JSON list of C-alpha atoms and ligand atoms in Angstrom, two decimals:
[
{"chain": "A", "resi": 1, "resn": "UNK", "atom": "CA", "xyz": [229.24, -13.71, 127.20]},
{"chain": "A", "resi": 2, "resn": "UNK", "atom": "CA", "xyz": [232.33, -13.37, 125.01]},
{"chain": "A", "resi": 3, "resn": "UNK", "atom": "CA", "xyz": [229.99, -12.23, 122.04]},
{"chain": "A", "resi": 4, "resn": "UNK", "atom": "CA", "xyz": [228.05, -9.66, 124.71]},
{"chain": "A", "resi": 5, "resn": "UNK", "atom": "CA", "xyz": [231.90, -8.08, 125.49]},
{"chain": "A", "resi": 6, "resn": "UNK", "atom": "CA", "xyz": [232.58, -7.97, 121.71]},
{"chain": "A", "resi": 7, "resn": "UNK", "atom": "CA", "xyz": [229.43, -5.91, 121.04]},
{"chain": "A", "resi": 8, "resn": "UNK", "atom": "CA", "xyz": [229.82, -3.37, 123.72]},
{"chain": "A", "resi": 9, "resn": "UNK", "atom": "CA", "xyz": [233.25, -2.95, 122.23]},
{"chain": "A", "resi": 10, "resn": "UNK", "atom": "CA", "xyz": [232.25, -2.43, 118.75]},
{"chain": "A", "resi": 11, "resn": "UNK", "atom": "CA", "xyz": [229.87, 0.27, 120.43]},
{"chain": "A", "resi": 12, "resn": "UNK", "atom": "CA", "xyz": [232.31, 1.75, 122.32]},
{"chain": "A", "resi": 13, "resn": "UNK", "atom": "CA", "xyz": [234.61, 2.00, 119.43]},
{"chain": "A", "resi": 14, "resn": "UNK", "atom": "CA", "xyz": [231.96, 3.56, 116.55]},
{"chain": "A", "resi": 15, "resn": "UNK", "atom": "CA", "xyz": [230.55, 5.80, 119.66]},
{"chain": "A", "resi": 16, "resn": "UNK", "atom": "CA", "xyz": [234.42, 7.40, 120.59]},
{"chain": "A", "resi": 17, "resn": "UNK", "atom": "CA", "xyz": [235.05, 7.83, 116.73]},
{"chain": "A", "resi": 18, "resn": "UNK", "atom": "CA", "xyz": [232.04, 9.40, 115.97]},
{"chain": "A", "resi": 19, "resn": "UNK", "atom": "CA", "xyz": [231.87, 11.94, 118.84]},
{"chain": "A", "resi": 20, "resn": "UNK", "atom": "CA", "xyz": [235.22, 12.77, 119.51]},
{"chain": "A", "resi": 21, "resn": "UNK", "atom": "CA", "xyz": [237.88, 14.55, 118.18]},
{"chain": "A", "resi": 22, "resn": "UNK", "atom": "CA", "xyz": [241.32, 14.72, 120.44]},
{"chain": "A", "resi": 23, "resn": "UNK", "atom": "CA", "xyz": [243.63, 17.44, 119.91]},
{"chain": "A", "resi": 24, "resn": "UNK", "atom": "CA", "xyz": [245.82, 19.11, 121.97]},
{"chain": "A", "resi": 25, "resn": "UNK", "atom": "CA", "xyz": [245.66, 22.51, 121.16]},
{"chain": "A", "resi": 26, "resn": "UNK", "atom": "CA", "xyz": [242.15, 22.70, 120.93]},
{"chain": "A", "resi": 27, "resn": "UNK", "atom": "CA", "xyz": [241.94, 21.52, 124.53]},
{"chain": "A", "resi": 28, "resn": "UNK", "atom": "CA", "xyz": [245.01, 23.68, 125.75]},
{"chain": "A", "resi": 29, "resn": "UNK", "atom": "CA", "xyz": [244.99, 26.72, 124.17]},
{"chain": "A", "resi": 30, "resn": "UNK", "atom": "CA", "xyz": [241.38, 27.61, 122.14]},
{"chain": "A", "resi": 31, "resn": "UNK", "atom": "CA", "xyz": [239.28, 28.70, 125.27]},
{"chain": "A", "resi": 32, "resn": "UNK", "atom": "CA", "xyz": [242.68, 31.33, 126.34]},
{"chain": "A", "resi": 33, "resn": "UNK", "atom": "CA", "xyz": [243.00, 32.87, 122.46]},
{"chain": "A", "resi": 34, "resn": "UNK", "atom": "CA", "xyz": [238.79, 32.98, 122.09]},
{"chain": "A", "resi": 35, "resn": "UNK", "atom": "CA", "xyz": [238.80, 35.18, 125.36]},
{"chain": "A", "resi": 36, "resn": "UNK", "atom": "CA", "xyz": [241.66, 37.66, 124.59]},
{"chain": "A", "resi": 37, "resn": "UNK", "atom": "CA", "xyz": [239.71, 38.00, 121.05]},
{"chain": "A", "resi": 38, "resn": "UNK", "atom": "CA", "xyz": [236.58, 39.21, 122.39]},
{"chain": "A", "resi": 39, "resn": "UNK", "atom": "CA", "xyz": [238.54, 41.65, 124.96]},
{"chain": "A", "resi": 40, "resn": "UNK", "atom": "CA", "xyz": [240.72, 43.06, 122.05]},
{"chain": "A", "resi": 41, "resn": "UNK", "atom": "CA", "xyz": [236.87, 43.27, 120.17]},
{"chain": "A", "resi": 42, "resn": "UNK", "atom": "CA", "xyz": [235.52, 44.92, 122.89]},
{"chain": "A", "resi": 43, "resn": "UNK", "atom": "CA", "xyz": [238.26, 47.63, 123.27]},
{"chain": "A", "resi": 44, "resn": "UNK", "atom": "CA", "xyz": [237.66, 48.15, 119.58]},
{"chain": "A", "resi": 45, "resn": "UNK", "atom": "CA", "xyz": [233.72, 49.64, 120.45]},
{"chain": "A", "resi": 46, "resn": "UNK", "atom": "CA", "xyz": [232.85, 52.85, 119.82]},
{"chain": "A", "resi": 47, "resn": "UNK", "atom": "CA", "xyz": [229.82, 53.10, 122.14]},
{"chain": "A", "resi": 48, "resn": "UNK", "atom": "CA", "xyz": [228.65, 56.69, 120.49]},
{"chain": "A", "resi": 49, "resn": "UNK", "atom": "CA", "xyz": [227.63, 55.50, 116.74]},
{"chain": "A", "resi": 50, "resn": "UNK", "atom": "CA", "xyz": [224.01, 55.06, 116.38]},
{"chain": "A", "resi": 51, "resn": "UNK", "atom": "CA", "xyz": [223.82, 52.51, 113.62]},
{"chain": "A", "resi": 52, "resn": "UNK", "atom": "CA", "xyz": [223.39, 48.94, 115.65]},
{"chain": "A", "resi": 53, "resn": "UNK", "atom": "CA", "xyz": [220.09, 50.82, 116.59]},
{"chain": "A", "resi": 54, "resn": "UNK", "atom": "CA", "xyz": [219.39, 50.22, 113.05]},
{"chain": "A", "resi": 55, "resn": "UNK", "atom": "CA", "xyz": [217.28, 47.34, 112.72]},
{"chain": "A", "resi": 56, "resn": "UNK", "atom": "CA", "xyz": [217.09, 46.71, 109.36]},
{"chain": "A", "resi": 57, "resn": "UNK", "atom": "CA", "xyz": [220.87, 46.85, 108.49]},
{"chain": "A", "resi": 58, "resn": "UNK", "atom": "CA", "xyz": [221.38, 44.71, 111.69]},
{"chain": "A", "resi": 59, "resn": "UNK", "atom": "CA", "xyz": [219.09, 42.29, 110.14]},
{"chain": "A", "resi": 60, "resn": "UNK", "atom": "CA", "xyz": [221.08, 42.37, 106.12]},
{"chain": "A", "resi": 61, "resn": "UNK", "atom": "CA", "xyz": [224.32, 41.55, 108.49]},
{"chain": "A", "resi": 62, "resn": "UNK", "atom": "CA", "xyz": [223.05, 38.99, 110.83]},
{"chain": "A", "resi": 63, "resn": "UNK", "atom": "CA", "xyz": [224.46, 35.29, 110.56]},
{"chain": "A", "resi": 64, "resn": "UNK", "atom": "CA", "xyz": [221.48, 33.09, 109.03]},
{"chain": "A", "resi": 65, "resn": "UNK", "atom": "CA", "xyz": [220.15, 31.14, 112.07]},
{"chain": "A", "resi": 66, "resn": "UNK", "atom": "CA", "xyz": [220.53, 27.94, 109.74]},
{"chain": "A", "resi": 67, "resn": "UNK", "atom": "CA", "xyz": [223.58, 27.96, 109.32]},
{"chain": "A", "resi": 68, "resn": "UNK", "atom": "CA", "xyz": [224.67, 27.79, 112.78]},
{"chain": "A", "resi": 69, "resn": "UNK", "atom": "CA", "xyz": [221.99, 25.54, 113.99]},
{"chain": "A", "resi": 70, "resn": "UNK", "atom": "CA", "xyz": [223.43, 23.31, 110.75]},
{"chain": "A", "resi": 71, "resn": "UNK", "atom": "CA", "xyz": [226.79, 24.08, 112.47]},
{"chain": "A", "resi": 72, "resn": "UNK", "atom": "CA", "xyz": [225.85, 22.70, 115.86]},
{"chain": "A", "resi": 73, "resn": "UNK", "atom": "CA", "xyz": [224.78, 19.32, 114.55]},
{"chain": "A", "resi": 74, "resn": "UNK", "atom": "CA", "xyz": [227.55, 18.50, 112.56]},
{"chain": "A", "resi": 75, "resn": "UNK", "atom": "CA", "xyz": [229.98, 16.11, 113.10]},
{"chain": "A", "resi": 76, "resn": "UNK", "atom": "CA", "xyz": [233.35, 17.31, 115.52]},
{"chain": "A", "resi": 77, "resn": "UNK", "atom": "CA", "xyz": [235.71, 17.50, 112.87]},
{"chain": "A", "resi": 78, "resn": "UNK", "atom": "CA", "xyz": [232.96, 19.55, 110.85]},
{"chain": "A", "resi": 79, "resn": "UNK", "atom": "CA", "xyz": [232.52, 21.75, 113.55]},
{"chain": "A", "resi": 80, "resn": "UNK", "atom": "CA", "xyz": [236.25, 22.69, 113.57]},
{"chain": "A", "resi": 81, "resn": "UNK", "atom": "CA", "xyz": [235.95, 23.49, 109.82]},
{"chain": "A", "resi": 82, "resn": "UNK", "atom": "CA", "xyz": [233.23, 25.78, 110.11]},
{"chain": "A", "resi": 83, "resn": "UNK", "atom": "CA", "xyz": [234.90, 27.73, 112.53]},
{"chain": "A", "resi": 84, "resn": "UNK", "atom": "CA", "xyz": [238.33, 27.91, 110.64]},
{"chain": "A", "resi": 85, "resn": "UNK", "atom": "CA", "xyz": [236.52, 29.21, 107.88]},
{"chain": "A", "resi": 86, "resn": "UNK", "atom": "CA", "xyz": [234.62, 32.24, 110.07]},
{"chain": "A", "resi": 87, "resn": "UNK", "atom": "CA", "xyz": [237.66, 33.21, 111.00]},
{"chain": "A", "resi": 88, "resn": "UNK", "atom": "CA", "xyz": [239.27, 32.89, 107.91]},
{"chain": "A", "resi": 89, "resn": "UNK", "atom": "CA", "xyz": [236.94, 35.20, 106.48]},
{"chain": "A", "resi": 90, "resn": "UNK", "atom": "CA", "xyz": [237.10, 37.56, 109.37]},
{"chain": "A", "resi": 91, "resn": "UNK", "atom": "CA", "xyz": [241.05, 37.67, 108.27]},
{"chain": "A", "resi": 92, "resn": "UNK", "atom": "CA", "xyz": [240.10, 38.67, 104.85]},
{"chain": "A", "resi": 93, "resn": "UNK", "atom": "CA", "xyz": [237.02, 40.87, 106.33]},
{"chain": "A", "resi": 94, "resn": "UNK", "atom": "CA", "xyz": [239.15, 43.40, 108.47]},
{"chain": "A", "resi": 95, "resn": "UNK", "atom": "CA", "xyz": [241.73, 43.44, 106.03]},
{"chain": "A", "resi": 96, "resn": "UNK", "atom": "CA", "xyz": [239.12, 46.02, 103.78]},
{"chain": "A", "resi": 97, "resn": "UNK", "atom": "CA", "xyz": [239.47, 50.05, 104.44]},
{"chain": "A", "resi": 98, "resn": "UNK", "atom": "CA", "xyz": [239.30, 50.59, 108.00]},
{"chain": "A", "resi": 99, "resn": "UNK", "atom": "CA", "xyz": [240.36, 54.05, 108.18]},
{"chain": "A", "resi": 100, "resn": "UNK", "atom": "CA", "xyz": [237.51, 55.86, 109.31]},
{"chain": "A", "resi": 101, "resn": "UNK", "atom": "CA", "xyz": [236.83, 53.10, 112.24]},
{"chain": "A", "resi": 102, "resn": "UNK", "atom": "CA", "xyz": [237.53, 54.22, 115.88]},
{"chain": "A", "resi": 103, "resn": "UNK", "atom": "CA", "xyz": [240.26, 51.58, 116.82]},
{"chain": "A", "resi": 104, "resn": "UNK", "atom": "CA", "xyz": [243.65, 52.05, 116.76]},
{"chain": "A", "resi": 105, "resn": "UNK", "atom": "CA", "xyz": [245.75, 49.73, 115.06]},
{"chain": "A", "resi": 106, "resn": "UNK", "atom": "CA", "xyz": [247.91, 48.43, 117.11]},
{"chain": "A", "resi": 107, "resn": "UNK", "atom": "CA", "xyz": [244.83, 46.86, 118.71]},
{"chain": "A", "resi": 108, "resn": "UNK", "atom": "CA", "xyz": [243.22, 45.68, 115.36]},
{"chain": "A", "resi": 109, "resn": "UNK", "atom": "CA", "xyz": [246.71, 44.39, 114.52]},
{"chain": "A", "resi": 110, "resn": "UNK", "atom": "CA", "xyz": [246.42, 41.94, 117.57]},
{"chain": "A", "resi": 111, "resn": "UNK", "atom": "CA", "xyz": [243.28, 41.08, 117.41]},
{"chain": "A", "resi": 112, "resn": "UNK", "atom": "CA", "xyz": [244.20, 39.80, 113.97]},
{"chain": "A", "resi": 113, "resn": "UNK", "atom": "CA", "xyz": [247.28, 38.15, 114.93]},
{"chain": "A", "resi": 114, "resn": "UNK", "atom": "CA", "xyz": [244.91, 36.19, 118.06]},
{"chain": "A", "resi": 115, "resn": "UNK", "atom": "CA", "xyz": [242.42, 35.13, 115.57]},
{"chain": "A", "resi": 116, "resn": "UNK", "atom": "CA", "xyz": [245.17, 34.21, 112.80]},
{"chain": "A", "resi": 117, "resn": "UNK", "atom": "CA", "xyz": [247.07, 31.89, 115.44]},
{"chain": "A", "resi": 118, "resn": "UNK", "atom": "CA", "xyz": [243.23, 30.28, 116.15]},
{"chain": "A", "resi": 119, "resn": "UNK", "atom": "CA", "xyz": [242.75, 29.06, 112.74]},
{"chain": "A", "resi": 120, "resn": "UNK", "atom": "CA", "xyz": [246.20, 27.50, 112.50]},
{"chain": "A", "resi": 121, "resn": "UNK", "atom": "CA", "xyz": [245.36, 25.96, 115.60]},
{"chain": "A", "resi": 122, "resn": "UNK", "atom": "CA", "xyz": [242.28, 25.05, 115.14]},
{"chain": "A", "resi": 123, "resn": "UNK", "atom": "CA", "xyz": [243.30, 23.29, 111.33]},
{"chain": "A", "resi": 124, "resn": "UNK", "atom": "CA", "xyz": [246.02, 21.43, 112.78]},
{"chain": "A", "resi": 125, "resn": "UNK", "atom": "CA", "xyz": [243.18, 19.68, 114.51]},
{"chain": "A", "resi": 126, "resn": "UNK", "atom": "CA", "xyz": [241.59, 18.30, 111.29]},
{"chain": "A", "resi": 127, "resn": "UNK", "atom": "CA", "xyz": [243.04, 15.18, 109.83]},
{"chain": "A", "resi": 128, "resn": "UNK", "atom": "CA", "xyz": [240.84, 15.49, 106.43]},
{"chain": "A", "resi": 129, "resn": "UNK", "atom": "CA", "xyz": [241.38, 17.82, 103.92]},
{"chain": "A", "resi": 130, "resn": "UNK", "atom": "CA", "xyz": [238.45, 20.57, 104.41]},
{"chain": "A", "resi": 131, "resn": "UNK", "atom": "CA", "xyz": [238.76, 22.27, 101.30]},
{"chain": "A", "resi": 132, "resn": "UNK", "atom": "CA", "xyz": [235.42, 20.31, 99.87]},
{"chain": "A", "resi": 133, "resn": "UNK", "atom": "CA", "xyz": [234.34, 21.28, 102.90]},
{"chain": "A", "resi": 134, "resn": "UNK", "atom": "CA", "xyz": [234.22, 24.95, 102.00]},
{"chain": "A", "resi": 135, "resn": "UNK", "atom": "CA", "xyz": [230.70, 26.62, 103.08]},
{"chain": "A", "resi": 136, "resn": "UNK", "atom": "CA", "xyz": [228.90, 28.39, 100.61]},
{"chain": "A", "resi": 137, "resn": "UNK", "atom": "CA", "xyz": [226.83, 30.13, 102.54]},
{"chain": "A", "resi": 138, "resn": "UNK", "atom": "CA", "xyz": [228.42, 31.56, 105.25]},
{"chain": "A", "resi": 139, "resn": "UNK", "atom": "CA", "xyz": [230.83, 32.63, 102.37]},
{"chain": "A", "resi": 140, "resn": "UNK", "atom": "CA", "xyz": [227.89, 34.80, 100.67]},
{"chain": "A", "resi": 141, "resn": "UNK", "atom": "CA", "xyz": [227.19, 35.77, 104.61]},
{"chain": "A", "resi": 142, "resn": "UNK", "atom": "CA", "xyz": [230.51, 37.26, 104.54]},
{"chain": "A", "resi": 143, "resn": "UNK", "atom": "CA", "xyz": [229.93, 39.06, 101.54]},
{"chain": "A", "resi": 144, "resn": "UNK", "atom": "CA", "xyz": [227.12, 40.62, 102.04]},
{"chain": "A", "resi": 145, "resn": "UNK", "atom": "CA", "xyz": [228.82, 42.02, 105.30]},
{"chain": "A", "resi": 146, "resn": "UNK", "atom": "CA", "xyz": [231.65, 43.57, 102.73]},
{"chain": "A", "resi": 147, "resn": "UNK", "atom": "CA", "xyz": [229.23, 44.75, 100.88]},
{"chain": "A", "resi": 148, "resn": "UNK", "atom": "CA", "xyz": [227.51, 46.90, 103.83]},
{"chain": "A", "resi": 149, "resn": "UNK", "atom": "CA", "xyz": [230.62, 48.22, 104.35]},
{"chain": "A", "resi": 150, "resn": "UNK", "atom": "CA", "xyz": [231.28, 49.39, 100.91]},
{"chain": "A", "resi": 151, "resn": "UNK", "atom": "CA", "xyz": [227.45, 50.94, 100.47]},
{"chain": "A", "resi": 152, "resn": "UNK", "atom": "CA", "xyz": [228.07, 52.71, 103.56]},
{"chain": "A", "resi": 153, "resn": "UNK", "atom": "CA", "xyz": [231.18, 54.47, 103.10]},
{"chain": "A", "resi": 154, "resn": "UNK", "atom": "CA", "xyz": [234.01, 52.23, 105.44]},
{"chain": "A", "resi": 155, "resn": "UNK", "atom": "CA", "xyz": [232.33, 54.63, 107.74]},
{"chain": "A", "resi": 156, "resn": "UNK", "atom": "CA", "xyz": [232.90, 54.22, 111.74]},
{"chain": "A", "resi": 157, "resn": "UNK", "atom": "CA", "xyz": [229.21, 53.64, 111.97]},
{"chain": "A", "resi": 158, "resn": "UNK", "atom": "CA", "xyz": [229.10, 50.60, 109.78]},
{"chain": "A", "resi": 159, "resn": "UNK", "atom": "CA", "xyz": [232.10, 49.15, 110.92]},
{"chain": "A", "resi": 160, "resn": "UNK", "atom": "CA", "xyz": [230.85, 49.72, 114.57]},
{"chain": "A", "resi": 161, "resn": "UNK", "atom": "CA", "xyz": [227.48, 47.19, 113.04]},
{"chain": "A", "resi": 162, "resn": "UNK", "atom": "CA", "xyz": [230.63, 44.98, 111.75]},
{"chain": "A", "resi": 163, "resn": "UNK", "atom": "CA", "xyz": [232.64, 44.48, 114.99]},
{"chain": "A", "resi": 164, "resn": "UNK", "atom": "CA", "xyz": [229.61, 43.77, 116.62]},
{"chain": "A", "resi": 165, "resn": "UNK", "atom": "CA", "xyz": [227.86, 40.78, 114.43]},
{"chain": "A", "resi": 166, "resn": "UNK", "atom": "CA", "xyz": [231.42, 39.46, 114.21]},
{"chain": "A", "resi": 167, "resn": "UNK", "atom": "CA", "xyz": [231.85, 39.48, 117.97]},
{"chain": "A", "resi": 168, "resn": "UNK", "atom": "CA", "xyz": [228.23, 37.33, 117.80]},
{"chain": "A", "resi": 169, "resn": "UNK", "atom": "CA", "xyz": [229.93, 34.92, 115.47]},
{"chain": "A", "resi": 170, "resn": "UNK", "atom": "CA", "xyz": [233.12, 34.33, 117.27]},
{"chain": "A", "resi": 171, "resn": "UNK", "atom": "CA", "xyz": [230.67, 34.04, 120.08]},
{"chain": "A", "resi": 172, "resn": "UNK", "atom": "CA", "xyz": [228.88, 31.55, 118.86]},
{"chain": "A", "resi": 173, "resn": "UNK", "atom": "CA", "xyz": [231.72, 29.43, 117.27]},
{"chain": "A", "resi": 174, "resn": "UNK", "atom": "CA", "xyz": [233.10, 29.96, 120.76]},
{"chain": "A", "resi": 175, "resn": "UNK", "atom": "CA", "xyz": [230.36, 27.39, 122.18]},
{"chain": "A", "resi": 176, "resn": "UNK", "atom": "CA", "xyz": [230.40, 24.96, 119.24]},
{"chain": "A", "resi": 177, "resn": "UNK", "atom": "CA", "xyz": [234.17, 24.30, 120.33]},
{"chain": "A", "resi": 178, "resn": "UNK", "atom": "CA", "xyz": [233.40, 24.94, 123.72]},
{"chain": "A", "resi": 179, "resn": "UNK", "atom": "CA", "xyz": [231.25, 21.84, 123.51]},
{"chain": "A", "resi": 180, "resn": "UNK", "atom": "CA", "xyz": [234.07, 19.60, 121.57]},
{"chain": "A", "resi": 181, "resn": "UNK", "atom": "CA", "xyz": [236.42, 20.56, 124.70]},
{"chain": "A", "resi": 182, "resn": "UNK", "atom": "CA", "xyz": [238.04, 17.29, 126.67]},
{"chain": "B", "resi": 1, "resn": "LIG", "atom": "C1", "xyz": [231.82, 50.78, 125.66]},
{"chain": "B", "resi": 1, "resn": "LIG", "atom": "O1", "xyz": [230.81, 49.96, 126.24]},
{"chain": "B", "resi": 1, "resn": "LIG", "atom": "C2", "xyz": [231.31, 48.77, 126.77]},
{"chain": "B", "resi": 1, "resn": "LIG", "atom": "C3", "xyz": [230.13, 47.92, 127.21]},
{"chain": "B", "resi": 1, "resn": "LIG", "atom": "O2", "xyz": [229.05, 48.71, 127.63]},
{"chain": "B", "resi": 1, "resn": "LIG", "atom": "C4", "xyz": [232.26, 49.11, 127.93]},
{"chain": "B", "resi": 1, "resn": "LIG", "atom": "O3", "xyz": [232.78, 47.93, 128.49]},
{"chain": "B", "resi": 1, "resn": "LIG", "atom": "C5", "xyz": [233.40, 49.94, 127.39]},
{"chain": "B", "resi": 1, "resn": "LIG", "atom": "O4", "xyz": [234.27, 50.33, 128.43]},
{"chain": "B", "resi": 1, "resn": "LIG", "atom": "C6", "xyz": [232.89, 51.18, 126.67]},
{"chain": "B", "resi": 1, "resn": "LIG", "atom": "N1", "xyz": [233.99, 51.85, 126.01]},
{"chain": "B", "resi": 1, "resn": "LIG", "atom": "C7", "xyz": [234.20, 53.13, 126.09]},
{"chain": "B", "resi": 1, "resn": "LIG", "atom": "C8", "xyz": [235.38, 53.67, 125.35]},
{"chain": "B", "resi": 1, "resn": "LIG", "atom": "O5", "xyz": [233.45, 53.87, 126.71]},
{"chain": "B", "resi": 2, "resn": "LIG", "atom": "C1", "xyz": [222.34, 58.83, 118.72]},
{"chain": "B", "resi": 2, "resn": "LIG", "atom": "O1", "xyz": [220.99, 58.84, 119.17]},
{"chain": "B", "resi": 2, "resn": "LIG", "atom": "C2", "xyz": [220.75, 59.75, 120.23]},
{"chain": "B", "resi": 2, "resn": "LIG", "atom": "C3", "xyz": [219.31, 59.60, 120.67]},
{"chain": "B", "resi": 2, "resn": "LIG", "atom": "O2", "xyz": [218.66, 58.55, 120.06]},
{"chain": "B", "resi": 2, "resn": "LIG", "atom": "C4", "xyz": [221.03, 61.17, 119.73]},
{"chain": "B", "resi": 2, "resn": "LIG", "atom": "O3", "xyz": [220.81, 62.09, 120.77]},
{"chain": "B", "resi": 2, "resn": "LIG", "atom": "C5", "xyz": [222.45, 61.26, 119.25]},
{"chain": "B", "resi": 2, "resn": "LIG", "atom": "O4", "xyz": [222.73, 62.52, 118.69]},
{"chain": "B", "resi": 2, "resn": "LIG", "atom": "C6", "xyz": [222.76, 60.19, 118.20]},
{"chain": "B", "resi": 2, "resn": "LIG", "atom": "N1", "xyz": [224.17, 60.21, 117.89]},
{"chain": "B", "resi": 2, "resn": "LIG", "atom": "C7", "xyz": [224.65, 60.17, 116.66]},
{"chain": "B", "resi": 2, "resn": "LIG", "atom": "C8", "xyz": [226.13, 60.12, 116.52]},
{"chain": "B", "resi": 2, "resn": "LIG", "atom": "O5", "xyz": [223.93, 60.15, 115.67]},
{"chain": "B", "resi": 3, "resn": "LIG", "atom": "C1", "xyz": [232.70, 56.97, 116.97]},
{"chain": "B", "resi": 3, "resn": "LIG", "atom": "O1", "xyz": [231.76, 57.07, 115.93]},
{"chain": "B", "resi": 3, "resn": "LIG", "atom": "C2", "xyz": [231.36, 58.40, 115.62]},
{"chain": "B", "resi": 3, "resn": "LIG", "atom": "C3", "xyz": [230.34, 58.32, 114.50]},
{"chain": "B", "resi": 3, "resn": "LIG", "atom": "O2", "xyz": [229.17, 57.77, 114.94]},
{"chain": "B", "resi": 3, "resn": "LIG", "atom": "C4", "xyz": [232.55, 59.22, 115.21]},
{"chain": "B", "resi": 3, "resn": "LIG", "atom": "O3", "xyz": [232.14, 60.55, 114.99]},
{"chain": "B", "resi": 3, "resn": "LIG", "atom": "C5", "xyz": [233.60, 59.18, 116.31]},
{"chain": "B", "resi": 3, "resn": "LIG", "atom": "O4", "xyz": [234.76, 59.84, 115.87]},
{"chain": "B", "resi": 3, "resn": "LIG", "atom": "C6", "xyz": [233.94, 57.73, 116.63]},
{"chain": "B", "resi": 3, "resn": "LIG", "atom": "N1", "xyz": [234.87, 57.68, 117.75]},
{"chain": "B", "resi": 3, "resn": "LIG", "atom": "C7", "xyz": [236.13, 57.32, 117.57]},
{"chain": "B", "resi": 3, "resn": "LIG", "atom": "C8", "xyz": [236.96, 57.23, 118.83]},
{"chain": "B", "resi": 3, "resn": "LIG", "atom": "O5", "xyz": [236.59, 57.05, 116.49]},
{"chain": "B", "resi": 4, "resn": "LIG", "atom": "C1", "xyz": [238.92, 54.46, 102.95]},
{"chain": "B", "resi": 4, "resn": "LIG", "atom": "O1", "xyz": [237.73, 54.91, 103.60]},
{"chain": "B", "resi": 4, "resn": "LIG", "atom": "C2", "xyz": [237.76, 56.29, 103.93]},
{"chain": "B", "resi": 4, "resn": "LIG", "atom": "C3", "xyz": [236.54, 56.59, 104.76]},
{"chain": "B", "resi": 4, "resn": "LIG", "atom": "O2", "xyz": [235.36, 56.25, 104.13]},
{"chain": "B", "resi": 4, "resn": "LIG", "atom": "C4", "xyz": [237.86, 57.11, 102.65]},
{"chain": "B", "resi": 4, "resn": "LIG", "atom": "O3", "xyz": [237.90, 58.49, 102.95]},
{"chain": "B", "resi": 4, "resn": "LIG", "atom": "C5", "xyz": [239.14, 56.71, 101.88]},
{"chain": "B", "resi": 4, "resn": "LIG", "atom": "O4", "xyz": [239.17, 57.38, 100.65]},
{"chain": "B", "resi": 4, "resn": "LIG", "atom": "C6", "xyz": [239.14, 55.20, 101.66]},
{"chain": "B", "resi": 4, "resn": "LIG", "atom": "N1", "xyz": [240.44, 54.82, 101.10]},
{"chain": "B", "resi": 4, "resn": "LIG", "atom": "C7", "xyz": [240.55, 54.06, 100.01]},
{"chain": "B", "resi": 4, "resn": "LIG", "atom": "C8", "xyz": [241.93, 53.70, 99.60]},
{"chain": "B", "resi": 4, "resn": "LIG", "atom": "O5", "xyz": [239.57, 53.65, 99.41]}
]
């Protein structure tokens, strides 16, 4: 009997430390910041450029399925760290020329400061140091967004294509925390 107790503990103890992931912010505050990003995104549209009609540079910019579906299996704390480091790189991302794109910047400007105060939240949630953790790929998946954005000029068009696959990633990262949520 005694040993039967012991065991379920032992389970119950590996099962809560692999699975779960308790911080505070993360349950308090991510689900409020995600949702005022993707309303600031959305007032950033400009719903008369042409160019998301474009499949082929829709397909250069699109977020490898892999990666996410890699993403979604990963461990909770892993999860976090992917996510810190999409919008880490969506920092450095809208930080490039944005003249020419239809938002004003006061708007931009919050977005930014929303999405800034998301990864801060987000890494005060990880109790290992992530910088090994640094993904390659969706670095180069990054990249190869800046570098739509330079063959095309910094253009409205293009950075129209730009908000919206970043809206799809926040989106996305959106349910892999979602899912992490006590
Ligand atoms: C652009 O389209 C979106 C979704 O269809 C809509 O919510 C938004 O109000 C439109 N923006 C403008 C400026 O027309
Ligand atoms: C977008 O496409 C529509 C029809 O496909 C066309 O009438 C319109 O002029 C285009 N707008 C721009 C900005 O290219
Ligand atoms: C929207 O994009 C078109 C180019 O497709 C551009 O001519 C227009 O000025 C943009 N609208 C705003 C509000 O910037
Ligand atoms: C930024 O992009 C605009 C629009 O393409 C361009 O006219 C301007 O020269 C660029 N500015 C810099 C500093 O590269």
């Amino acid at each position: 009997m005694l040993s039967r107790i012991l065991s379920v503990c032992v389970f119950l103890g590996v099962f809560s430390a692999g699975s779960s992931l308790s911080c505070r912010w993360m349950d308090h505050k991510f689900r409020q910041f995600s949702k005022d990003s993707f309303d600031l995104l959305d007032t950033m549209a400009n719903n008369s450029t042409n160019i998301t009609e474009d499949a082929e540079a829709r397909h250069t910019v699109a977020l490898p399925h892999e990666l996410y579906s890699q993403a979604s299996k990963a461990a909770a704390e892993d999860k976090v760290i992917f996510t810190v480091q999409i919008l880490d790189e969506t920092m450095t991302l809208f930080s490039k020329n944005h003249s020419a794109a239809s938002w004003e910047e006061k708007t931009v400007d919050n977005f930014l400061g929303v999405v800034s105060r998301q990864a801060d939240g987000l890494r005060s949630c990880i109790r290992s140091h992530g910088h090994k953790k640094h993904n390659k790929k969706l670095h180069m998946s990054f990249k190869r967004l800046t570098h739509v954005l330079q063959q095309k000029g910094h253009g409205a068009e293009v950075w129209e294509l730009i908000r919206k696959e970043i809206k799809s990633r926040l989106m996305r990262v959106d349910q892999l925390i979602s899912s992490l949520l006590n």
